Short mmCIF file of C-alpha atoms in Angstrom, two decimals:
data_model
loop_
_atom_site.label_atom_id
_atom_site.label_comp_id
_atom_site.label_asym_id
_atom_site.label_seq_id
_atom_site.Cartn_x
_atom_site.Cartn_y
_atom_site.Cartn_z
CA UNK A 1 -42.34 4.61 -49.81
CA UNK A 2 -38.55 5.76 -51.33
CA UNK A 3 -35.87 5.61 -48.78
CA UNK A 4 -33.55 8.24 -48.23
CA UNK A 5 -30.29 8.24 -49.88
CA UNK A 6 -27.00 8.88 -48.01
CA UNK A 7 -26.07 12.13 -49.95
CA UNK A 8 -30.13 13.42 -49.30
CA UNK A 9 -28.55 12.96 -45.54
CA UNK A 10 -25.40 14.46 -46.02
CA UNK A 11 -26.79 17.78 -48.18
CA UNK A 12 -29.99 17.93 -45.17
CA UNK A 13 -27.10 17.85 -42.77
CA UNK A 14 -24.93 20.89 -45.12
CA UNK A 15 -28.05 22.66 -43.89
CA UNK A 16 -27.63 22.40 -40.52
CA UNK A 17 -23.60 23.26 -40.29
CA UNK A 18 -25.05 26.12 -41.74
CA UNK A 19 -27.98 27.35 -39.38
CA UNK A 20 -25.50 26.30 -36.40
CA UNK A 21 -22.86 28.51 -37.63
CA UNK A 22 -24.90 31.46 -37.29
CA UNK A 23 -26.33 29.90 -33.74
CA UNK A 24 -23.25 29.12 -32.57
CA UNK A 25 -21.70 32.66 -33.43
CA UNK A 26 -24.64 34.33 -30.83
CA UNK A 27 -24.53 31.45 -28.38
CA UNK A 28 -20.88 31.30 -28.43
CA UNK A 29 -19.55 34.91 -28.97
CA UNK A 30 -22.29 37.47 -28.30
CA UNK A 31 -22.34 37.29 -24.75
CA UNK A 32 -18.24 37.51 -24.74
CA UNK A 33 -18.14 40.14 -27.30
CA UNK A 34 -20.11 42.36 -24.74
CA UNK A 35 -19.78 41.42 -21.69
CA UNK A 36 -15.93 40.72 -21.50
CA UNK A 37 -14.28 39.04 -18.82
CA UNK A 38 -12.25 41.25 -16.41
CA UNK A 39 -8.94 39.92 -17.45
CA UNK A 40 -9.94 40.17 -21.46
CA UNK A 41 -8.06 43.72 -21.65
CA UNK A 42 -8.50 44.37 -25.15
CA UNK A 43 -11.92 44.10 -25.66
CA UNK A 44 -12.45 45.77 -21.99
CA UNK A 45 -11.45 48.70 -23.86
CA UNK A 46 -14.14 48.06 -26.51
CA UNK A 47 -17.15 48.69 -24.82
CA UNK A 48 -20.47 49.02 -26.12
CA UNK A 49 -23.19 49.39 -23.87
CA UNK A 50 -23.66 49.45 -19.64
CA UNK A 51 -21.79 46.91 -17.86
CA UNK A 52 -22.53 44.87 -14.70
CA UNK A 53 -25.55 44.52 -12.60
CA UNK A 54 -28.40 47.07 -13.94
CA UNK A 55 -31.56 45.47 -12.32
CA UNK A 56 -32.54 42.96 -9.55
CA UNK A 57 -29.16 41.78 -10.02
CA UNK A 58 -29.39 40.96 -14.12
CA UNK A 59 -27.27 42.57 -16.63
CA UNK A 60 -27.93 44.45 -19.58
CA UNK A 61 -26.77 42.05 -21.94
CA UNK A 62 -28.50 39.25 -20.01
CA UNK A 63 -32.13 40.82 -19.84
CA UNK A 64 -31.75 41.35 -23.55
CA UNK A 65 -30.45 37.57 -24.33
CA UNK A 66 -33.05 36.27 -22.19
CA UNK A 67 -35.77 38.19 -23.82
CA UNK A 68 -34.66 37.27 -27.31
CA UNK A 69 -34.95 33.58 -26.49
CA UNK A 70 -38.58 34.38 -25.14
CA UNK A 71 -39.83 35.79 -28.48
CA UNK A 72 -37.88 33.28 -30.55
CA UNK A 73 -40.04 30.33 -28.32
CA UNK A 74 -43.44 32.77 -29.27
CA UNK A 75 -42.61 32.66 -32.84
CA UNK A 76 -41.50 28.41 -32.70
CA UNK A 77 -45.84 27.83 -32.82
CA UNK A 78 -46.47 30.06 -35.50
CA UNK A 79 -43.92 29.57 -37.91
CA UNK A 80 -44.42 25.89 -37.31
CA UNK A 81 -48.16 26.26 -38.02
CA UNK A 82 -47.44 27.93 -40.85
CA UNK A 83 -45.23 25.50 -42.18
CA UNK A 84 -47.78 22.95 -40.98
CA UNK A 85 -50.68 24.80 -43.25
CA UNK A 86 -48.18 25.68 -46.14
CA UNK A 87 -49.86 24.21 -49.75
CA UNK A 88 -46.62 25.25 -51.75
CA UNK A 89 -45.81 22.67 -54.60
CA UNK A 90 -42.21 22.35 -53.38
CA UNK A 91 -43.55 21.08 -50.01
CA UNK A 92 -44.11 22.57 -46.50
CA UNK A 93 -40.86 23.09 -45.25
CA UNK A 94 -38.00 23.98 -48.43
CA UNK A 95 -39.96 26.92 -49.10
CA UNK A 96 -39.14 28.49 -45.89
CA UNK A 97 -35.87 27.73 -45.95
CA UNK A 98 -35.22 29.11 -49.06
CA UNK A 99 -36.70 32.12 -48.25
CA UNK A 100 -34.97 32.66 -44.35
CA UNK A 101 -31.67 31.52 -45.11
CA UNK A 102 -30.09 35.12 -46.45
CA UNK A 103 -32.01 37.38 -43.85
CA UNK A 104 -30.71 35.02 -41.14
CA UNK A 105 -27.12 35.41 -42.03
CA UNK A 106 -27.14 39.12 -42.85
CA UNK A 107 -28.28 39.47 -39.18
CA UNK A 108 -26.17 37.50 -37.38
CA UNK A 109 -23.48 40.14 -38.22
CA UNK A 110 -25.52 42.83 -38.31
CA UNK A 111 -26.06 41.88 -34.64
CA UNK A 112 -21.85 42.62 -33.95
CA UNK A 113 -21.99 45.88 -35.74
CA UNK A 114 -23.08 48.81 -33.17
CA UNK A 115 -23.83 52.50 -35.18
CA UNK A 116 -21.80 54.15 -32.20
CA UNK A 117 -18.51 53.34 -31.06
CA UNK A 118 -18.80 53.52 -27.10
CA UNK A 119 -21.27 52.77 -24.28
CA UNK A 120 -24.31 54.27 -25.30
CA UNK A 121 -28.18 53.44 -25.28
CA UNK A 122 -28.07 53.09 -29.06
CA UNK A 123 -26.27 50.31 -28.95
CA UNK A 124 -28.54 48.68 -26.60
CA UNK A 125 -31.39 49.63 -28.59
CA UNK A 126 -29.37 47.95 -31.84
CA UNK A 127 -29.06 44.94 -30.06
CA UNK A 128 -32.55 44.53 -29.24
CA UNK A 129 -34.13 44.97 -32.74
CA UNK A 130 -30.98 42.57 -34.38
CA UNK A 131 -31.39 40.20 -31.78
CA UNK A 132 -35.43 39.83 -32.22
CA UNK A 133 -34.49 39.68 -35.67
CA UNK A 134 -32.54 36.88 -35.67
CA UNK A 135 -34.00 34.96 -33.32
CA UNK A 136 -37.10 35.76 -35.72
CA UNK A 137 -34.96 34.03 -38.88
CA UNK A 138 -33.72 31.67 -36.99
CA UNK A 139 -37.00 30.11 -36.15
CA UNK A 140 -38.28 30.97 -39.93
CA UNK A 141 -35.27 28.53 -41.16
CA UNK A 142 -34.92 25.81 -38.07
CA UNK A 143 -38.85 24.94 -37.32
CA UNK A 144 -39.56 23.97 -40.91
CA UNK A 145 -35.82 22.65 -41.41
CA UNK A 146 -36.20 20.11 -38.08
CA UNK A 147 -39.82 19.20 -38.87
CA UNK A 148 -37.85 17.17 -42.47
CA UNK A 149 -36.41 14.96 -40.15
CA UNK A 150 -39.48 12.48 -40.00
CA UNK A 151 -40.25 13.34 -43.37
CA UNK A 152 -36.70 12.02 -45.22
CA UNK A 153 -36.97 9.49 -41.81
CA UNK A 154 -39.89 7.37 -42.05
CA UNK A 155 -37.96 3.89 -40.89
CA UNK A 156 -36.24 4.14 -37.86
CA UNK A 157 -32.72 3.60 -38.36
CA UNK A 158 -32.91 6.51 -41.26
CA UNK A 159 -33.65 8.92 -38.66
CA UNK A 160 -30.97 7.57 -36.63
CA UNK A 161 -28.61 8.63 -39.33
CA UNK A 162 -30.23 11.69 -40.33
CA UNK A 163 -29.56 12.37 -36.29
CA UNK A 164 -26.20 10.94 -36.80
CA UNK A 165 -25.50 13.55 -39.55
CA UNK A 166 -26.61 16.67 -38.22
CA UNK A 167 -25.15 15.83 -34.80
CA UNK A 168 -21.42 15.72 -36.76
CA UNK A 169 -21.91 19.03 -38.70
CA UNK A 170 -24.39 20.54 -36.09
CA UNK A 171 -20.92 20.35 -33.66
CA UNK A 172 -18.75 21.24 -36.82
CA UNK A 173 -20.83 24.68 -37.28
CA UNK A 174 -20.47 25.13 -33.41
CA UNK A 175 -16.40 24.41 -33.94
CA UNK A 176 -16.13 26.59 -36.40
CA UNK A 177 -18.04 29.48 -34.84
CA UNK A 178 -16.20 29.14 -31.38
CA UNK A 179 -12.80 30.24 -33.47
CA UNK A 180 -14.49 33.18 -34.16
CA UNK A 181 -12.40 35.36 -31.08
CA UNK A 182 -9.45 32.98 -32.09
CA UNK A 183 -9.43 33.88 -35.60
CA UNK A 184 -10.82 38.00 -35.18
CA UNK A 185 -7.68 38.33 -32.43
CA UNK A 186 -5.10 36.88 -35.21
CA UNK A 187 -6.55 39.14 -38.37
CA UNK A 188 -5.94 41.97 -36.37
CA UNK A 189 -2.61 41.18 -35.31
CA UNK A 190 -1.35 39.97 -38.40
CA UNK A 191 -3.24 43.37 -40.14
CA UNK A 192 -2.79 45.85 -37.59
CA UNK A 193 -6.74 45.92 -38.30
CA UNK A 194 -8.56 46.92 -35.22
CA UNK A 195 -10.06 44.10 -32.79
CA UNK A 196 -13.34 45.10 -33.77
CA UNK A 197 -13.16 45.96 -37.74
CA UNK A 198 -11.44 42.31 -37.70
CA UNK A 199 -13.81 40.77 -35.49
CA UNK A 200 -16.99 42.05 -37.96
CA UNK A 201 -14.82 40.63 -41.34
CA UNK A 202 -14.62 37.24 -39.59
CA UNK A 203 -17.87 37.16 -38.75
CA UNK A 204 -19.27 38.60 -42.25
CA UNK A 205 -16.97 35.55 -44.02
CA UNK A 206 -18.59 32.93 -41.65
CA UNK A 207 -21.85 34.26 -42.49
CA UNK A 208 -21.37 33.59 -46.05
CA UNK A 209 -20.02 30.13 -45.78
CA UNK A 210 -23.10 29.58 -43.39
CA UNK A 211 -25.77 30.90 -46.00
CA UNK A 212 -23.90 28.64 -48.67
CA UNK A 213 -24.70 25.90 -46.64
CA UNK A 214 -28.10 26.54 -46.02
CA UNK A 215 -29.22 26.75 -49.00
CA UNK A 216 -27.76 23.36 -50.32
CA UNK A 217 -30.97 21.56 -48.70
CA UNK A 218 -33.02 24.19 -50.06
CA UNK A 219 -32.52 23.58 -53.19
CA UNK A 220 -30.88 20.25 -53.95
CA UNK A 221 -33.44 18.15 -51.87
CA UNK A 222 -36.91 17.52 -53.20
CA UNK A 223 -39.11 17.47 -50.23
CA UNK A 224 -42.71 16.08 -52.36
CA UNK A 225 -40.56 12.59 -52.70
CA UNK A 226 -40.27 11.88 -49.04
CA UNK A 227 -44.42 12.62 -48.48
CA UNK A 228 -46.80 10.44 -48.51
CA UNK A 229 -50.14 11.31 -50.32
CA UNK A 230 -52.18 9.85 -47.88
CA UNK A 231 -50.89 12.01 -44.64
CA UNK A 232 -53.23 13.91 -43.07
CA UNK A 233 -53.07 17.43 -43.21
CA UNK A 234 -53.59 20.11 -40.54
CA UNK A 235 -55.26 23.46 -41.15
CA UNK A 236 -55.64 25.01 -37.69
CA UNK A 237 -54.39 28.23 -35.49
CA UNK A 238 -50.84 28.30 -34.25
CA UNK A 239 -51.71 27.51 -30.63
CA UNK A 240 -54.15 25.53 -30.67
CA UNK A 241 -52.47 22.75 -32.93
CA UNK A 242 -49.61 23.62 -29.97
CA UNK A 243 -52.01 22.46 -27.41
CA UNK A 244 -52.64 19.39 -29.37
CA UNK A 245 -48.73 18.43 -28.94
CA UNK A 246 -48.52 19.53 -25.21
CA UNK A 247 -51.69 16.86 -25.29
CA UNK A 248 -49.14 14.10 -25.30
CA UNK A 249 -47.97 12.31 -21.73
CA UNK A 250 -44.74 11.02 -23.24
CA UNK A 251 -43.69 14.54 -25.24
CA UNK A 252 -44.38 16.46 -21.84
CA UNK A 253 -42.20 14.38 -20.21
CA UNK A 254 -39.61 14.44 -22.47
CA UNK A 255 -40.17 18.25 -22.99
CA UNK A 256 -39.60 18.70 -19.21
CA UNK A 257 -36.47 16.70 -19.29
CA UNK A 258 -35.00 18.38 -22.50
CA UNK A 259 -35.76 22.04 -20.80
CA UNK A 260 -33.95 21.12 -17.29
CA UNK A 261 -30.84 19.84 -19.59
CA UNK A 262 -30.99 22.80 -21.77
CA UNK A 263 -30.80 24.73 -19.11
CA UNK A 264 -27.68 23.19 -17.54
CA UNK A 265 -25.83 22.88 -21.15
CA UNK A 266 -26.74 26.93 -22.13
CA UNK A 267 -25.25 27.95 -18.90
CA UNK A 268 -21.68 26.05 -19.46
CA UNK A 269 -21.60 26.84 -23.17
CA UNK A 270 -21.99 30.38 -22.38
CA UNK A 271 -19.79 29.61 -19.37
CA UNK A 272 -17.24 28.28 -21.00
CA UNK A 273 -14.89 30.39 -22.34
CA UNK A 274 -14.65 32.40 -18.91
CA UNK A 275 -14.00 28.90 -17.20
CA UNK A 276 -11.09 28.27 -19.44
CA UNK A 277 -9.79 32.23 -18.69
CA UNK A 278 -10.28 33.23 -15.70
CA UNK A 279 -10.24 29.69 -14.45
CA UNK A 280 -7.59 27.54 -15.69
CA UNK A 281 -5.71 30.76 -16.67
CA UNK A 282 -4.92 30.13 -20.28
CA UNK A 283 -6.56 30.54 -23.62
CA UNK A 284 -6.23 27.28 -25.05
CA UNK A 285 -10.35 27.28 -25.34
CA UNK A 286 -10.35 26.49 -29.11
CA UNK A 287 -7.85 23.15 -28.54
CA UNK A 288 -9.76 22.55 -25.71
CA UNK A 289 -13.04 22.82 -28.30
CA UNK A 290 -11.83 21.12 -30.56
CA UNK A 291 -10.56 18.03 -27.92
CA UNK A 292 -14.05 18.09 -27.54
CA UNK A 293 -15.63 17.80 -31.06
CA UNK A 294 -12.52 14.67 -31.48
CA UNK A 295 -14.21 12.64 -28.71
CA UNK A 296 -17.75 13.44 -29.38
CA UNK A 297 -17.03 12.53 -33.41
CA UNK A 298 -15.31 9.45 -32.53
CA UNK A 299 -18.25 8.23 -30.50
CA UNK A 300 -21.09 9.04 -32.94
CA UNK A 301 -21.17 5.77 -34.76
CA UNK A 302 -21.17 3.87 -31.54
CA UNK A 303 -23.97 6.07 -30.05
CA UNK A 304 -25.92 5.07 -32.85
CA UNK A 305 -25.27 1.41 -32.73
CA UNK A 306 -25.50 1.17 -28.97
CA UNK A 307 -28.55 3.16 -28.96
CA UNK A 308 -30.31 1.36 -32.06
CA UNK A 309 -29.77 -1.35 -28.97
CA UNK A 310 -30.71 -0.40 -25.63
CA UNK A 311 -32.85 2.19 -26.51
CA UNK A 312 -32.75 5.93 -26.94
CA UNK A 313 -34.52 6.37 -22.71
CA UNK A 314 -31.38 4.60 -21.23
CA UNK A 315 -28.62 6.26 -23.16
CA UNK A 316 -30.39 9.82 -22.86
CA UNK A 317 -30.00 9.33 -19.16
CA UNK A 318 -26.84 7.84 -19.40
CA UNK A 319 -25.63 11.08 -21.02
CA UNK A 320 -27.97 13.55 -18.62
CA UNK A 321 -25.23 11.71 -15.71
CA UNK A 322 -22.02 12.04 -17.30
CA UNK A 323 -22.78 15.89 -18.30
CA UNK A 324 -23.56 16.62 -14.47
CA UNK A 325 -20.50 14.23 -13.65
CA UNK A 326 -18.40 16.57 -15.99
CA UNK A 327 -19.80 19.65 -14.13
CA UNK A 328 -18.23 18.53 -11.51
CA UNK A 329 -15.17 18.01 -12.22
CA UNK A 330 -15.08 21.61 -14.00
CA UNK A 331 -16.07 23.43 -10.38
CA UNK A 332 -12.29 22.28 -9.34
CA UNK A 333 -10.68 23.97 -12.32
CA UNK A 334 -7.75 26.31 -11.28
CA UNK A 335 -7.80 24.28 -8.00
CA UNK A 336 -6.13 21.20 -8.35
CA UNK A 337 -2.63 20.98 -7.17
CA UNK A 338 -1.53 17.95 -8.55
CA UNK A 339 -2.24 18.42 -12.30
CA UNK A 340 -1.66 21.02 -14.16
CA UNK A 341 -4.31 23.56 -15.29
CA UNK A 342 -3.47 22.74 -19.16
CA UNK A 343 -3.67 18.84 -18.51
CA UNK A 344 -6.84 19.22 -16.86
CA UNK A 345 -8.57 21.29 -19.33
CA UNK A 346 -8.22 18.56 -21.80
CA UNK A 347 -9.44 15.78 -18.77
CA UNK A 348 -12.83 18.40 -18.50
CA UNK A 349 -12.92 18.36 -22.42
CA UNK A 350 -12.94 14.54 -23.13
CA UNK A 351 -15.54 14.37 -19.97
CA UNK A 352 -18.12 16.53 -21.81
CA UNK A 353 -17.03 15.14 -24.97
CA UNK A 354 -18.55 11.77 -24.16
CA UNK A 355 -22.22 13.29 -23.33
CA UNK A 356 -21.99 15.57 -26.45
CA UNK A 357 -22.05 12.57 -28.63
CA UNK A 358 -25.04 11.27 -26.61
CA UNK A 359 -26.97 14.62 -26.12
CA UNK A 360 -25.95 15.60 -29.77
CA UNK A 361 -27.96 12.30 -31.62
CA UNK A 362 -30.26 11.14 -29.59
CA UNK A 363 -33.08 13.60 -28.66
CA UNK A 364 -33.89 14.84 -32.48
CA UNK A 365 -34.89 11.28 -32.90
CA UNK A 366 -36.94 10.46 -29.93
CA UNK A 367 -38.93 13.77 -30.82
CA UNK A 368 -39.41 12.48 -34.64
CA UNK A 369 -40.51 8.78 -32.94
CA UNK A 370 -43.01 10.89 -30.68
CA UNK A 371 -44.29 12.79 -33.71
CA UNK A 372 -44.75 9.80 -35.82
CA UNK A 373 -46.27 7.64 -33.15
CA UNK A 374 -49.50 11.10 -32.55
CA UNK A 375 -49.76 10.72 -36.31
CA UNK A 376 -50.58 7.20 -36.46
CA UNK A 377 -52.89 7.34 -32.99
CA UNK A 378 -54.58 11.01 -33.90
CA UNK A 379 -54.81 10.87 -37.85
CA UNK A 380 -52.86 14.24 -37.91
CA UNK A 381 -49.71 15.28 -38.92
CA UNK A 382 -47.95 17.74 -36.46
CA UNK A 383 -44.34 17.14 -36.84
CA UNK A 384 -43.55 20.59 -37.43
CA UNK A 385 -45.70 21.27 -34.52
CA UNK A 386 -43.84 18.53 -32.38
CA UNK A 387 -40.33 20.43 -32.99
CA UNK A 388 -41.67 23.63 -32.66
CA UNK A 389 -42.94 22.83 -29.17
CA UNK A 390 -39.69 21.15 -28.28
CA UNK A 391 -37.70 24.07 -29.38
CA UNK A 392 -40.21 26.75 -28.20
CA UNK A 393 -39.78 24.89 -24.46
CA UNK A 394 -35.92 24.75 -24.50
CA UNK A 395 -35.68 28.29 -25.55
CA UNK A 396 -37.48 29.33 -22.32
CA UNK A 397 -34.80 26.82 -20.51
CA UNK A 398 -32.13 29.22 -22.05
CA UNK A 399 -33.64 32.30 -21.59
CA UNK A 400 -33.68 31.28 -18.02
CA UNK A 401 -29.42 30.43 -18.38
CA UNK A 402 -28.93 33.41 -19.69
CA UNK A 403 -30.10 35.36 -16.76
CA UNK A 404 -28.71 32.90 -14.21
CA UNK A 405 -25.27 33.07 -15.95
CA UNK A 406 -24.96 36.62 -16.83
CA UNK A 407 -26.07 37.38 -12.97
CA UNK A 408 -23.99 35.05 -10.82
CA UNK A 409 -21.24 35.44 -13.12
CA UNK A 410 -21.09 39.12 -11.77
CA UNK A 411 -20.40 37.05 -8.22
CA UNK A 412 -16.72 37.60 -7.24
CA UNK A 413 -16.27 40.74 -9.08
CA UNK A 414 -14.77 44.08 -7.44
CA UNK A 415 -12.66 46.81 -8.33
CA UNK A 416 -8.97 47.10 -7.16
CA UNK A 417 -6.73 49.89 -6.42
CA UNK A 418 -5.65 50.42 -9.95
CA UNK A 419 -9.62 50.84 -10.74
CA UNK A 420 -10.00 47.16 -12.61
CA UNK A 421 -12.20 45.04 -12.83
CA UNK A 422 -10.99 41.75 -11.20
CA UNK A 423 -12.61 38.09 -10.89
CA UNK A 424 -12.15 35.61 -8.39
CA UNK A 425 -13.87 33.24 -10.03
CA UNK A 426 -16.74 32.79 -7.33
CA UNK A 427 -19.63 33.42 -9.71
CA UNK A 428 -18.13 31.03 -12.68
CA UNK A 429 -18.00 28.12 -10.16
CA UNK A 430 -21.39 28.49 -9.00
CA UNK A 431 -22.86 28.58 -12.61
CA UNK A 432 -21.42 24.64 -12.84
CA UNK A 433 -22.87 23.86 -9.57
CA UNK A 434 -26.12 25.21 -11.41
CA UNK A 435 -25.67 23.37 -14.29
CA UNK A 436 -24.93 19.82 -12.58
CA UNK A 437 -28.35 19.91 -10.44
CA UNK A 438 -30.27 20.63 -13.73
CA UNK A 439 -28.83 17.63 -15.86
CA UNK A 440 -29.76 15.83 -12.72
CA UNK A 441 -33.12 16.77 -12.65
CA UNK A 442 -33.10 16.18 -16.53
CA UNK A 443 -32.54 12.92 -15.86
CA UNK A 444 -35.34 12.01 -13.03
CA UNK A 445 -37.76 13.85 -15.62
CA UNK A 446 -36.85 11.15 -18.02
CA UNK A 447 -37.32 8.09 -16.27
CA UNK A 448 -40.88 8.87 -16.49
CA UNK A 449 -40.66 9.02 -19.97
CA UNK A 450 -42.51 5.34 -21.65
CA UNK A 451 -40.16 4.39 -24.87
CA UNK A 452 -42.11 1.13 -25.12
CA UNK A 453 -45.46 2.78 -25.58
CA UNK A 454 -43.71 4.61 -28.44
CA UNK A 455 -42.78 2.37 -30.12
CA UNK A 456 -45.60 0.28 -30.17
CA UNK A 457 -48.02 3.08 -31.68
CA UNK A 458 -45.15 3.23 -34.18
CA UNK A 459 -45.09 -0.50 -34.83
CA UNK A 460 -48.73 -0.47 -34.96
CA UNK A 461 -49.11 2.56 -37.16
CA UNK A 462 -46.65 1.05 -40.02
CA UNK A 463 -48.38 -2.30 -39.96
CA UNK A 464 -51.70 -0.75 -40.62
CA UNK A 465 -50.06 1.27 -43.34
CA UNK A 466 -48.45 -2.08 -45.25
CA UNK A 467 -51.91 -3.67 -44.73
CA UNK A 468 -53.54 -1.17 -46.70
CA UNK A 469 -51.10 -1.29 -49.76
CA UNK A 470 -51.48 -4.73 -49.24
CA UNK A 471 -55.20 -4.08 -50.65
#
């Protein structure tokens, strides 16, 4: 069976800077572009549809984030399926990302580009259909893209590095995407170009470069190579094949664990650029960012070598404790008296650093050994299926942070005597406090999880395999 080459890894990883771009851009930006914080003057004076609490304490902009990510996890089974089922003669996955890759990037700014310039129900109506959109091409291009993992990964230390890889431009096209307000603010003041023409020309150029890159795997990576003819095929209904995955004692339990920790991780990435304002007063969130990416780059190869060691349970775990441990810390921002608020921004950003590197590598691969190990045991191939289900359960995870965020955020708000909007902060603290108890429940979910039993199927499945070429 033909290994995979390093540059098959590094153009399947050009794929995902790509696709994470465009994620990172909504996860990153969206909620910030339209639901500024109080002390964000400029865009305050670029609204573009209701602000504040609307309904049972949720927000506009959080009821339609949180509904997005619902019907993106609907649509994770039957693309997957579909991908599952495809019988194209370039494979069962390049096909649809060929074909998603442009509509997905033309949305993503489409999403930033309201027909009426003001609050108005429009714009609200916009941002549904774009949103459903793109969480529509974003599952057309990610299902079929993550379900290649065990396909160019067969031995295990391939799909270590394949994890390796996407993990370093995954947090690249995240980098890149959280400069977005960074680089939108300086167009416009080096241009005199309004905040949000420049905004929407940023945005438009980091769709391209995103596209670009998403079509590199597409069509520089010949999928038939990496198949075997002898794997089983599945022709079957969407949800029903789904049912088959949720079939699987050790993927619930890691499902259960990867939705808790998605949970906690949604909320502070959403979170995060409001910590950083209203919080440690300053706007040094890209070096802050980008103090992050340093550490979590500079631990990747030792991730991979320490994991390849102790096993991918432990250091899972390991990294479920030192997110909630960083959570912490981050509740105290704009409180300590001893060190200033700049010094201790970069403390909070080498403290989730170190679990980014963890969080960033690890999971992909224990879903791919999970997948591999059903194959073997059931004598059918689901690994689309298998990431489909992962990502369809961590979407409802952050569908649920996006309400919790967007609501207690509003915590702490009121209106002073000038008639602004002011934050003490309140609601941003609490949203940490949230986010620590779920990367500690993330963790007790995983201890349950059996890495040895695995493995074994694995170890069992590939002998079997050499034994019959051995024939």
């Amino acid at each position: 069976m033909k290994r995979v080459s390093k540059k098959i890894m590094i153009y399947f990883a050009l794929g995902q800077l790509g696709w994470s771009i465009l994620s990172g851009i909504i996860s990153n930006l969206l909620v910030n572009f339209y639901l500024p914080d109080a002390t964000d003057s400029v865009m305050q004076s670029h609204l573009f549809i209701t602000q504040g609490v609307v309904f049972l304490g949720l927000t506009i902009i959080g009821i339609i984030t949180a509904s997005g990510r619902v019907f993106d996890a609907i649509t994770d089974p039957l693309i997957a399926s579909a991908s599952d089922n495809c019988r194209s003669k370039l494979g069962k996955r390049i096909p649809f990302l060929r074909v998603a890759a442009l509509p997905f990037a033309l949305v993503t700014v489409l999403i930033f580009c309201c027909p009426v310039n003001g609050v108005s129900w429009v714009n609200t109506v916009w941002l549904v259909v774009t949103l459903l959109l793109f969480y529509l091409c974003m599952t057309a291009y990610c299902t079929p893209y993550n379900a290649l993992i065990p396909v160019l990964g067969k031995h295990p230390v391939d799909r270590m590095n394949i994890s390796t890889f996407i993990s370093i431009t995954y947090i690249l096209g995240m980098g890149i995407a959280f400069s977005g307000k960074m680089v939108w603010q300086a167009v416009s003041s080096a241009t005199g170009l309004d905040i949000i023409v420049s905004a929407r020309i940023v945005l438009g150029v980091m769709a391209v470069i995103a596209l670009i890159c998403m079509w590199i795997p597409a069509f520089l990576i010949d999928e038939k190579e990496y198949t075997r003819d002898s794997a089983p095929v599945v022709s079957e209904n969407a949800f029903k094949s789904l049912g088959k995955t949720f079939k699987n004692k050790e993927f619930r339990v890691f499902v259960l664990s990867d939705i808790l920790y998605w949970i906690g991780i949604t909320i502070f990435n959403t979170g995060f650029i409001y910590y950083v304002e209203n919080l440690l007063k300053t706007d040094n969130y890209l070096i802050l960012y980008i103090l992050m990416t340093f550490v979590a780059f500079a631990l990747y190869i030792p991730v991979n070598k320490i994991t390849q060691k102790v096993g991918k349970k432990k250091i899972v775990i390991a990294g479920f404790l030192l997110f909630a441990f960083a959570f912490f810390v981050t509740t105290f921002a704009g409180k300590q008296i001893l060190i200033p608020n700049e010094i201790f921004g970069m403390i909070i950003a080498v403290l989730v650093g170190i679990p980014m590197s963890i969080l960033g590598v690890v999971p992909q691969a224990i879903v791919a050994d999970i997948a591999e190990a059903d194959e073997y045991k059931n004598k059918e191939n689901h690994d689309g299926m298998f990431f489909a289900s992962r990502t369809f359960a961590f979407k409802l995870g952050q569908s649920v942070a996006m309400l919790i965020f967007t609501s207690v955020a509003t915590i702490g708000q009121y209106t002073n005597d000038a008639g602004e909007t002011v934050s003490t902060g309140a609601g941003y603290r609490i949203t940490l406090a949230i986010s620590l108890v779920f990367c500690l429940l993330g963790a007790l979910a995983l201890v349950f999880y059996n890495e040895k039993s695995v493995r074994a199927e694995i170890a069992e499945g590939q002998k079997h395999l050499e034994e019959k070429s051995a024939e």
